[in-house]
Amino acid sequence: MPKRFGISGVALALLAGVLVVQWSPWLPSPWASGVVVIATLILVCRAPRFVLPGTFVLGVALAAWHGERGMQARLERALEGREMVVTGTVDELPRAGNGAASFMLRLESVVLDGAPLALRGRLRLSWYRSEVAPGACERWQLLVRLKRPRGTINPGGADMERAALERGVVATGYVRVDPVNRVLDGERWCVDRVRAAISREIAARVGDAHDVRLLQALAVGDTRGLDGEDWEVARANGIAHLIAISGFHVGVAAVFGAWLMGGLWRLVPGFGLYVPRALAQAVAALAWATAYSALAGFGLPTVRTLAMIAIVALARCTRRAGGGATSLALALIAILVFDPLAVLSAGFWLSFAGVALLMLCLASGASGWRGFLRELVAAQVLMTLALMPTTLWFFGRASLAGALSNLVAAPFVSFLVVPMTLAGCLLLAIVPPLATPVLRFAGWLMHGQWWLLERSADLPGAHWHVPAVGFASLVLASLGALWLFMPRGVPLRPLGMLLFAPLVWPQRTMPAHGDVEATVLDVGQGLAIIVRTETHALVYDTGAGFPSGFDLGEAVVVPSLHALGIDRLDMLVVSHGDNDHAGGASSVAEAMPGARRYAGEPDRIPVTSSPCADAGDWQWDGVHFRMLYPLAGDAMTAKGNDRSCVLVIEGHKGRLLLVGDIGARTEAKLADALRGAGPTALVVPHHGSRHSSTPLLLDAVRPDLALVSAGWRSRFGHPHAETLRRYRTVGAELKNTAEEGAMRIFPHDGAWHVDSYRRQSRRYWRE
């Protein structure tokens, strides 16, 4: 390779090629990718000046091939919902609690109707009401019901389909109760079993339960015990990377290994006659880094650091010089060649971008403790501001207090708590009784650190949310960060802050005075709607909650509010007490404590609310709101679904009807009151059940747009075919969150217009 290109240029060209594919809504055929690769290799061999464009093309072909292979590996659509017997090994650390277990299963074989099925990869499974929980590395035979990976698509929400592709998940599903379910002979040894054993030993030897959970995360990347409050504290302080084993911790482990080997050579100088000390230290550093990365589950940040350490160790062993930039570029090439789908994860960008910025922008050579402190402060400010655009892009939130928190937490955890924890784990294998005081001391240290973090989580700027970040804003802010932290001598560096303006103060399109818009969120089998006027916002229903503690209020509704730029909620309406409508109410109420709260069944929802009958009529920004049902007397006679709050919203250009899960009886009672003129959008009652949306209601309402909120392949059969036929008969346009993702509706040119989040953000992994 000609020198003028440089290894860094090749790495960036390869990365650019891989990224082009990830932005594409479709993939080229594998045959085309193969032809392109062969042609490019021939061209580069004959004309080396085309190395960079050739590398770019190779990146495109490589990413396309991996993407196509990942999509083709998924369960065939025709087999969704079928029962099949699978055999495989539990991968990673399984989770269990509240009578349910969730785990990854690496497939060995699949049998459908007595015949083998060609399905390979990983399954993400849930096992409800199980008396046994699968253990790490155990082999199981299970009767399961599967479907292709499919997730909800919402503003500010996580992309589960992208995550499934990146992690090699070919199907998701649940275990059926059947005698065929049994554990087989387990593997004799695997890393996850060691991780689980160390995690159990920490739990047995450290007294405080919370300290146990933190040490388990630091020692072996076991974050199963951390709850939502723990992660909230970590994110508010910008130290989530420290909790789940960061790449820096792998570096600490490598230094520890090199130090131990150096100490051995000093004790026995004669070893130097056979193996040079520098060579032995390089091998020891790599061995310790590999062992610690394995304990961490080979997460992407640890793999990146491990690859860099391996490159440096190889250079040391072969007596070749190699700088940090070269090591980082080679690590990037290695990961992209081995797994180009790694670019789909946030960890890839935060890991590589963080290290690259530190190398590029921080001047080295500072001496003394003052120089060390100066570089430490500069590094934390750099990482907080420079990685802010990427953090906001992936997570929709950042911590402005992170630089201050990391000044204490990063060195304390990395240089004191982690080495003590690693020493305790090492003693578990050598002198188990001595491991107990060491691990307890590490827990005591982390306990004190966490106490400080809980206090700093309440600092101004610790919880900073911005509306959904556009790609242009991301690029401008990233360039601004690079410019701002360039070495001295670069002119006008402070002007880099100006490029953050589109990120910090994004343009927001709000409804005009007298107009109303709504976003029907994609919450699977449930309902959650955000309604906005010019200066006000209302949430109607909050999606489901689950025994595990996960709820769609926290996972979908609150992030969607932030992504839409809503930082103050005026009203929360929970139509009735069923879990799929009220399960996330506590999370929404906690995130937006100033909202007035109303419910159709106040006694059945988890937050204090007034009856919907008390809401009455009101106006916001020229839009009329009317709580039509239930009135005080209705609440006494109706029950369950028929106590759903019915809200009529009338703007200048159309009206919106939110009716919860009302059935035929209530529809008949309200039909005349729901008659009206102008374009009408109706959120279909009870997710399209065949016992609702009666001809009497539809004849009265005559909806122009009918919106269904239902789960993909709903086990309840929602929406029912007969119900859909009735809507088509009255000429309504039908849209379903199961197919469209979240849907934003707004009046335009005398009709309701629908923006589908799934169709607007097409990617090849979203079906």
mmCIF file of N, CA, C and O in Angstrom, residues 46 53 87 131 192 200 261 291 382 425 481 486 497 501 535 558 560 598 659 677 684 695 698 713-714 742:
data_model
loop_
_atom_site.group_PDB
_atom_site.id
_atom_site.type_symbol
_atom_site.label_atom_id
_atom_site.label_comp_id
_atom_site.label_asym_id
_atom_site.label_seq_id
_atom_site.Cartn_x
_atom_site.Cartn_y
_atom_site.Cartn_z
ATOM 1 N N ARG A 46 -4.049 -3.661 -9.796
ATOM 2 C CA ARG A 46 -3.442 -3.124 -11.013
ATOM 3 C C ARG A 46 -3.167 -1.629 -10.908
ATOM 4 O O ARG A 46 -2.269 -1.123 -11.590
ATOM 5 N N PRO A 53 -10.744 4.671 -2.867
ATOM 6 C CA PRO A 53 -12.077 4.355 -3.408
ATOM 7 C C PRO A 53 -12.357 2.861 -3.423
ATOM 8 O O PRO A 53 -13.502 2.431 -3.224
ATOM 9 N N THR A 87 -33.460 -26.839 20.215
ATOM 10 C CA THR A 87 -32.375 -27.262 21.101
ATOM 11 C C THR A 87 -31.251 -26.257 20.968
ATOM 12 O O THR A 87 -30.886 -25.871 19.850
ATOM 13 N N GLU A 131 -41.185 -22.764 36.824
ATOM 14 C CA GLU A 131 -40.653 -23.132 38.141
ATOM 15 C C GLU A 131 -39.132 -23.235 38.122
ATOM 16 O O GLU A 131 -38.501 -23.305 39.172
ATOM 17 N N ASP A 192 -19.451 -17.584 30.186
ATOM 18 C CA ASP A 192 -20.636 -17.107 30.897
ATOM 19 C C ASP A 192 -20.869 -17.860 32.195
ATOM 20 O O ASP A 192 -21.379 -17.300 33.166
ATOM 21 N N ARG A 200 -22.179 -14.913 41.673
ATOM 22 C CA ARG A 200 -22.757 -15.535 42.874
ATOM 23 C C ARG A 200 -21.830 -15.399 44.073
ATOM 24 O O ARG A 200 -22.285 -15.173 45.204
ATOM 25 N N MET A 261 3.844 -8.915 35.789
ATOM 26 C CA MET A 261 4.929 -9.598 35.098
ATOM 27 C C MET A 261 6.251 -8.877 35.313
ATOM 28 O O MET A 261 7.302 -9.514 35.498
ATOM 29 N N ALA A 291 -8.692 -11.779 29.334
ATOM 30 C CA ALA A 291 -9.484 -12.407 30.392
ATOM 31 C C ALA A 291 -10.560 -11.464 30.903
ATOM 32 O O ALA A 291 -11.722 -11.869 31.096
ATOM 33 N N LEU A 382 -13.821 17.610 27.485
ATOM 34 C CA LEU A 382 -13.823 17.192 26.081
ATOM 35 C C LEU A 382 -14.820 16.069 25.845
ATOM 36 O O LEU A 382 -15.636 16.129 24.913
ATOM 37 N N CYS A 425 -11.634 -10.839 42.821
ATOM 38 C CA CYS A 425 -12.003 -11.955 41.932
ATOM 39 C C CYS A 425 -10.835 -12.917 41.745
ATOM 40 O O CYS A 425 -11.025 -14.142 41.675
ATOM 41 N N ALA A 481 -17.548 20.525 17.835
ATOM 42 C CA ALA A 481 -16.762 19.965 18.931
ATOM 43 C C ALA A 481 -15.315 19.751 18.513
ATOM 44 O O ALA A 481 -14.378 20.041 19.270
ATOM 45 N N MET A 486 -9.614 21.635 19.084
ATOM 46 C CA MET A 486 -8.368 21.461 18.329
ATOM 47 C C MET A 486 -7.193 22.041 19.114
ATOM 48 O O MET A 486 -7.370 22.913 19.968
ATOM 49 N N MET A 497 -18.456 26.640 19.149
ATOM 50 C CA MET A 497 -19.684 26.540 19.938
ATOM 51 C C MET A 497 -20.909 26.939 19.121
ATOM 52 O O MET A 497 -22.020 26.468 19.383
ATOM 53 N N ALA A 501 -25.554 25.314 17.952
ATOM 54 C CA ALA A 501 -26.853 25.993 18.044
ATOM 55 C C ALA A 501 -28.009 25.169 17.483
ATOM 56 O O ALA A 501 -29.063 25.053 18.129
ATOM 57 N N THR A 535 -49.731 25.679 22.404
ATOM 58 C CA THR A 535 -48.888 25.823 23.607
ATOM 59 C C THR A 535 -49.208 24.799 24.696
ATOM 60 O O THR A 535 -48.709 24.936 25.813
ATOM 61 N N VAL A 558 -42.635 8.741 27.655
ATOM 62 C CA VAL A 558 -41.775 9.827 28.125
ATOM 63 C C VAL A 558 -40.698 10.181 27.097
ATOM 64 O O VAL A 558 -40.507 11.370 26.786
ATOM 65 N N SER A 560 -40.870 9.865 23.912
ATOM 66 C CA SER A 560 -41.566 10.509 22.794
ATOM 67 C C SER A 560 -41.915 11.957 23.129
ATOM 68 O O SER A 560 -41.816 12.842 22.273
ATOM 69 N N TYR A 598 -56.711 12.698 35.170
ATOM 70 C CA TYR A 598 -58.092 12.230 35.164
ATOM 71 C C TYR A 598 -58.110 10.781 34.704
ATOM 72 O O TYR A 598 -57.263 10.351 33.914
ATOM 73 N N VAL A 659 -61.761 7.368 22.306
ATOM 74 C CA VAL A 659 -62.879 6.667 22.951
ATOM 75 C C VAL A 659 -62.445 5.456 23.774
ATOM 76 O O VAL A 659 -63.297 4.703 24.257
ATOM 77 N N ALA A 677 -69.768 17.608 12.122
ATOM 78 C CA ALA A 677 -69.359 17.977 10.768
ATOM 79 C C ALA A 677 -67.851 18.161 10.727
ATOM 80 O O ALA A 677 -67.186 18.293 11.743
ATOM 81 N N VAL A 684 -59.752 3.968 16.782
ATOM 82 C CA VAL A 684 -60.701 2.856 16.759
ATOM 83 C C VAL A 684 -60.896 2.272 18.159
ATOM 84 O O VAL A 684 -59.912 1.959 18.850
ATOM 85 N N PRO A 695 -71.980 -0.685 13.508
ATOM 86 C CA PRO A 695 -72.506 0.122 12.403
ATOM 87 C C PRO A 695 -73.212 1.383 12.888
ATOM 88 O O PRO A 695 -73.152 2.425 12.229
ATOM 89 N N LEU A 698 -70.461 3.982 13.575
ATOM 90 C CA LEU A 698 -69.796 4.437 12.360
ATOM 91 C C LEU A 698 -70.727 5.254 11.479
ATOM 92 O O LEU A 698 -70.300 6.200 10.806
ATOM 93 N N ARG A 713 -49.183 -9.011 14.876
ATOM 94 C CA ARG A 713 -49.690 -10.370 15.022
ATOM 95 C C ARG A 713 -50.349 -10.543 16.395
ATOM 96 O O ARG A 713 -50.037 -11.448 17.163
ATOM 97 N N SER A 714 -51.275 -9.634 16.702
ATOM 98 C CA SER A 714 -51.945 -9.613 18.000
ATOM 99 C C SER A 714 -52.563 -10.967 18.324
ATOM 100 O O SER A 714 -53.289 -11.548 17.514
ATOM 101 N N ALA A 742 -45.460 4.544 15.050
ATOM 102 C CA ALA A 742 -46.182 5.713 15.553
ATOM 103 C C ALA A 742 -46.709 6.522 14.372
ATOM 104 O O ALA A 742 -46.094 6.571 13.304
#
